[in-house]
C-alpha positions as semicolon CSV with decimal commas, in nm:
position;residue;x (nm);y (nm);z (nm)
1;M;0,306;-0,211;-3,736
2;T;0,220;-0,548;-3,584
3;V;0,439;-0,850;-3,534
4;S;0,321;-1,195;-3,633
5;S;0,380;-1,491;-3,406
6;Q;0,553;-1,673;-3,691
7;R;0,824;-1,405;-3,719
8;S;0,858;-1,291;-3,356
9;P;1,127;-1,453;-3,138
10;F;0,938;-1,329;-2,831
11;L;0,611;-1,501;-2,926
12;A;0,803;-1,816;-3,010
13;L;0,905;-1,847;-2,644
14;P;0,706;-2,077;-2,412
15;S;0,414;-1,901;-2,240
16;E;0,577;-1,944;-1,897
17;I;0,884;-1,747;-2,011
18;R;0,670;-1,480;-2,173
19;N;0,475;-1,440;-1,849
20;E;0,799;-1,388;-1,657
21;I;0,902;-1,119;-1,905
22;Y;0,562;-0,950;-1,873
23;A;0,589;-0,955;-1,493
24;Y;0,936;-0,799;-1,506
25;A;0,826;-0,531;-1,755
26;F;0,516;-0,434;-1,556
27;E;0,649;-0,429;-1,198
28;D;0,620;-0,108;-0,994
29;G;0,331;0,034;-1,198
30;E;0,115;0,279;-0,998
31;L;-0,226;0,442;-1,029
32;E;-0,239;0,773;-0,837
33;I;-0,611;0,797;-0,763
34;D;-0,583;1,132;-0,580
35;Q;-0,480;1,309;-0,900
36;Q;-0,731;1,427;-1,159
37;Y;-0,508;1,430;-1,464
38;R;-0,445;1,169;-1,729
39;D;-0,079;1,120;-1,639
40;R;-0,165;0,976;-1,299
41;T;-0,110;0,617;-1,418
42;T;0,224;0,462;-1,502
43;P;0,206;0,410;-1,880
44;A;0,185;0,050;-1,997
45;P;0,507;-0,057;-2,173
46;G;0,499;-0,066;-2,551
47;L;0,527;-0,444;-2,533
48;V;0,153;-0,459;-2,469
49;F;0,078;-0,283;-2,797
50;A;0,319;-0,476;-3,019
51;C;0,044;-0,699;-3,158
52;R;-0,293;-0,844;-3,068
53;Q;-0,145;-1,146;-2,891
54;T;0,080;-0,942;-2,662
55;Y;-0,215;-0,711;-2,590
56;E;-0,438;-1,002;-2,490
57;E;-0,166;-1,174;-2,289
58;G;-0,005;-0,872;-2,129
59;L;-0,287;-0,633;-2,043
60;S;-0,429;-0,846;-1,762
61;M;-0,081;-0,894;-1,617
62;Y;-0,022;-0,518;-1,637
63;Y;-0,329;-0,446;-1,424
64;N;-0,250;-0,734;-1,192
65;A;0,089;-0,573;-1,121
66;L;-0,056;-0,222;-1,089
67;S;-0,080;-0,067;-0,741
68;I;-0,335;0,191;-0,626
69;V;-0,168;0,484;-0,445
70;S;-0,357;0,735;-0,228
71;K;-0,295;0,977;0,058
72;D;-0,657;0,980;0,171
73;P;-0,829;0,675;0,327
74;W;-1,172;0,812;0,229
75;I;-1,076;0,847;-0,139
76;L;-0,931;0,496;-0,140
77;K;-1,245;0,353;0,018
78;M;-1,472;0,530;-0,232
79;W;-1,259;0,422;-0,527
80;L;-1,272;0,059;-0,416
81;S;-1,649;0,088;-0,369
82;Y;-1,670;0,209;-0,730
83;L;-1,487;-0,106;-0,843
84;N;-1,766;-0,319;-0,697
85;Y;-2,005;-0,174;-0,955
86;L;-1,784;-0,266;-1,250
87;P;-1,872;-0,582;-1,444
88;D;-1,686;-0,904;-1,370
89;G;-1,374;-0,929;-1,578
90;H;-1,308;-0,553;-1,579
91;Q;-0,935;-0,483;-1,579
92;F;-0,944;-0,265;-1,267
93;K;-1,072;-0,563;-1,067
94;L;-0,738;-0,735;-1,129
95;I;-0,555;-0,484;-0,906
96;K;-0,431;-0,657;-0,591
97;R;-0,233;-0,389;-0,404
98;A;-0,298;-0,047;-0,253
99;Y;-0,059;0,193;-0,080
100;L;-0,206;0,442;0,167
101;D;0,042;0,721;0,239
102;C;-0,054;0,881;0,572
103;R;0,272;1,063;0,643
104;N;0,094;1,401;0,625
105;R;-0,145;1,289;0,898
106;S;0,152;1,178;1,103
107;E;0,328;1,512;1,061
108;Q;0,017;1,698;1,178
109;M;0,011;1,510;1,508
110;L;0,172;1,636;1,829
111;P;0,546;1,689;1,765
112;L;0,655;1,477;2,061
113;Q;1,023;1,393;2,078
114;L;1,127;1,038;1,995
115;G;1,231;0,860;2,315
116;Q;1,532;0,634;2,346
117;R;1,340;0,354;2,513
118;F;1,088;0,300;2,236
119;A;1,110;0,303;1,857
120;L;0,769;0,472;1,831
121;N;0,568;0,684;2,072
122;H;0,226;0,839;2,130
123;H;0,268;1,052;1,816
124;T;0,273;0,737;1,602
125;Q;-0,015;0,576;1,789
126;L;-0,231;0,879;1,712
127;S;-0,141;0,841;1,346
128;L;-0,246;0,476;1,350
129;D;-0,572;0,551;1,529
130;S;-0,660;0,808;1,264
131;V;-0,610;0,550;0,988
132;N;-0,733;0,221;1,131
133;G;-1,102;0,312;1,127
134;E;-1,098;0,394;0,756
135;L;-0,874;0,097;0,683
136;A;-1,131;-0,136;0,839
137;K;-1,393;0,007;0,603
138;I;-1,156;-0,040;0,309
139;R;-1,112;-0,408;0,392
140;Q;-1,489;-0,449;0,418
141;V;-1,529;-0,303;0,070
142;R;-1,268;-0,516;-0,105
143;G;-1,207;-0,804;0,133
144;P;-0,885;-0,997;0,199
145;S;-0,793;-1,016;-0,171
146;L;-0,648;-0,663;-0,153
147;E;-0,307;-0,608;0,006
148;V;-0,301;-0,267;0,176
149;K;0,019;-0,110;0,307
150;V;0,004;0,203;0,521
151;C;0,279;0,463;0,561
152;I;0,316;0,655;0,886
153;A;0,589;0,891;1,008
154;T;0,766;0,900;1,343
155;P;0,848;1,232;1,514
156;S;1,203;1,199;1,375
157;Q;1,049;1,191;1,023
158;Q;1,132;0,826;0,962
159;L;0,879;0,666;0,729
160;I;0,739;0,324;0,817
161;W;0,536;0,106;0,581
162;T;0,329;-0,168;0,744
163;D;0,071;-0,409;0,608
164;E;-0,047;-0,493;0,960
165;P;-0,131;-0,162;1,131
166;F;-0,384;-0,338;1,354
167;K;-0,114;-0,572;1,483
168;L;0,114;-0,274;1,540
169;G;-0,151;-0,105;1,752
170;E;-0,214;-0,426;1,947
171;A;0,158;-0,468;2,013
172;M;0,181;-0,114;2,143
173;E;-0,114;-0,170;2,374
174;D;0,018;-0,504;2,501
175;R;0,356;-0,354;2,578
176;W;0,195;-0,065;2,761
177;N;-0,024;-0,296;2,970
178;A;0,281;-0,497;3,074
179;L;0,443;-0,195;3,240
180;G;0,410;-0,117;3,608
181;V;0,221;0,185;3,740
182;D;0,538;0,379;3,823
183;Q;0,685;0,308;3,478
184;K;0,368;0,430;3,307
185;R;0,359;0,746;3,516
186;Q;0,721;0,827;3,434
187;L;0,670;0,766;3,062
188;W;0,360;0,983;3,049
189;L;0,554;1,264;3,220
190;E;0,825;1,230;2,957
191;G;0,572;1,223;2,672
192;W;0,633;0,863;2,566
193;S;0,407;0,564;2,515
194;P;0,500;0,204;2,433
195;S;0,533;0,049;2,093
196;G;0,607;-0,272;1,910
197;L;0,760;-0,325;1,569
198;N;0,541;-0,612;1,447
199;G;0,451;-0,596;1,081
200;L;0,680;-0,303;0,998
201;S;0,905;-0,243;0,703
202;W;1,106;0,062;0,606
203;S;1,024;0,051;0,236
204;R;0,703;0,032;0,040
205;R;0,783;-0,281;-0,158
């Protein structure tokens, strides 16, 4: 059953208010590209299918709010490459965010103990190094229009989401270079390496 604009209080609202309602209804939608089953995408709310007008207005906003989620940089890169072959105006090209969950890579790294002097250590740097190369390729495929957040894990199993992993790596290197020779030697003996917290957040959103 469809709803006509003449009889719908929702469609009688100004377009700006309707857009705010669409944005609220569609937030936090995710597309799990690692899965191979049909339930990998957050279903679009029924509001989209109420009538032709809500379908035309809401579908583009639904995809614009949708986030790609992957645990494999290679899969994410290939999926974004596939988008380049889609025609202009395709709904998937409206997606603006991607979340790359690399906590499994982090957990497979050396289980070094978290030091008191630094929030992160060599364990986390290895995790970043394993991701940054693929992330650079991802940005080349899609360009700056795509926001990519990366999740890494510390040895204490804390999860960190950052949209600037390159800056994090640079901060770690700068802090390390600022140390004296004796300080570096002592830290290496204790299994630590320097870190910075630039660009970090503790939640995905």
